[in-house]
């Protein structure tokens, strides 16, 4: 199999993962709604290039963290046959904390950018 064909196939795997994220992870849909709101507000208020960069970075970070969290949860559940194991619970809690940290950062960026424009 050629190098280019392998790269094209890898993109297919990534897009399948993206579909799974939104189909099987309820929190990803909540993040998607928040991202759409942020993008809409950005268009309405005509935010600067730097503000767009900040919005894009935090949106990407939240979705990335949610994907990693979901992957770790699925792998952990598979490994432990959905039984509660103290170490696996810590891993899952830490992965969830990563999402929370990203969401709080995104919310903070949104407040800093949009609050002055709203009021």
Short mmCIF file of C-alpha atoms in Angstrom, two decimals, residues 10-80:
data_model
loop_
_atom_site.label_atom_id
_atom_site.label_comp_id
_atom_site.label_asym_id
_atom_site.label_seq_id
_atom_site.Cartn_x
_atom_site.Cartn_y
_atom_site.Cartn_z
CA UNK A 10 -5.86 7.46 8.25
CA UNK A 11 -8.03 10.51 7.59
CA UNK A 12 -10.96 8.14 7.11
CA UNK A 13 -10.31 6.65 10.56
CA UNK A 14 -10.14 10.13 12.08
CA UNK A 15 -13.43 11.21 10.50
CA UNK A 16 -15.06 7.98 11.69
CA UNK A 17 -13.82 8.80 15.19
CA UNK A 18 -15.28 12.29 14.89
CA UNK A 19 -18.65 10.82 13.89
CA UNK A 20 -18.50 8.45 16.87
CA UNK A 21 -17.65 11.32 19.20
CA UNK A 22 -20.80 13.25 18.29
CA UNK A 23 -23.01 10.17 17.94
CA UNK A 24 -22.08 8.44 21.19
CA UNK A 25 -20.90 11.21 23.53
CA UNK A 26 -23.70 13.46 24.85
CA UNK A 27 -21.24 16.01 26.24
CA UNK A 28 -19.71 16.47 22.79
CA UNK A 29 -23.10 17.69 21.55
CA UNK A 30 -23.24 20.20 24.41
CA UNK A 31 -19.76 21.39 23.44
CA UNK A 32 -20.88 21.62 19.81
CA UNK A 33 -23.81 23.85 20.76
CA UNK A 34 -21.49 26.07 22.82
CA UNK A 35 -19.05 26.26 19.89
CA UNK A 36 -21.83 27.24 17.50
CA UNK A 37 -22.96 29.95 19.93
CA UNK A 38 -19.38 31.26 20.24
CA UNK A 39 -18.89 31.29 16.47
CA UNK A 40 -22.25 33.01 15.95
CA UNK A 41 -21.41 35.65 18.57
CA UNK A 42 -18.01 36.12 16.93
CA UNK A 43 -19.72 36.86 13.61
CA UNK A 44 -22.33 39.15 15.18
CA UNK A 45 -19.78 41.18 17.13
CA UNK A 46 -17.13 41.04 14.38
CA UNK A 47 -14.37 40.00 16.76
CA UNK A 48 -10.72 40.61 15.89
CA UNK A 49 -8.31 38.11 14.36
CA UNK A 50 -6.65 37.53 17.72
CA UNK A 51 -10.01 36.92 19.36
CA UNK A 52 -10.90 34.42 16.61
CA UNK A 53 -7.62 32.61 17.21
CA UNK A 54 -8.40 32.33 20.93
CA UNK A 55 -11.92 31.04 20.21
CA UNK A 56 -10.68 28.50 17.65
CA UNK A 57 -7.92 27.24 19.96
CA UNK A 58 -10.22 26.72 22.95
CA UNK A 59 -12.92 25.07 20.82
CA UNK A 60 -10.31 22.68 19.38
CA UNK A 61 -8.90 21.99 22.82
CA UNK A 62 -12.31 21.15 24.30
CA UNK A 63 -13.18 18.77 21.46
CA UNK A 64 -9.73 17.17 21.60
CA UNK A 65 -9.95 16.63 25.35
CA UNK A 66 -13.47 15.21 25.02
CA UNK A 67 -12.27 12.77 22.34
CA UNK A 68 -9.31 11.63 24.47
CA UNK A 69 -11.56 11.33 27.53
CA UNK A 70 -14.08 9.23 25.59
CA UNK A 71 -11.33 7.00 24.19
CA UNK A 72 -9.86 6.43 27.66
CA UNK A 73 -13.28 5.69 29.12
CA UNK A 74 -14.06 3.14 26.38
CA UNK A 75 -10.68 1.47 26.70
CA UNK A 76 -10.95 1.41 30.50
CA UNK A 77 -14.46 -0.06 30.41
CA UNK A 78 -13.32 -2.71 27.94
CA UNK A 79 -10.23 -3.57 29.98
CA UNK A 80 -12.11 -3.90 33.26
#
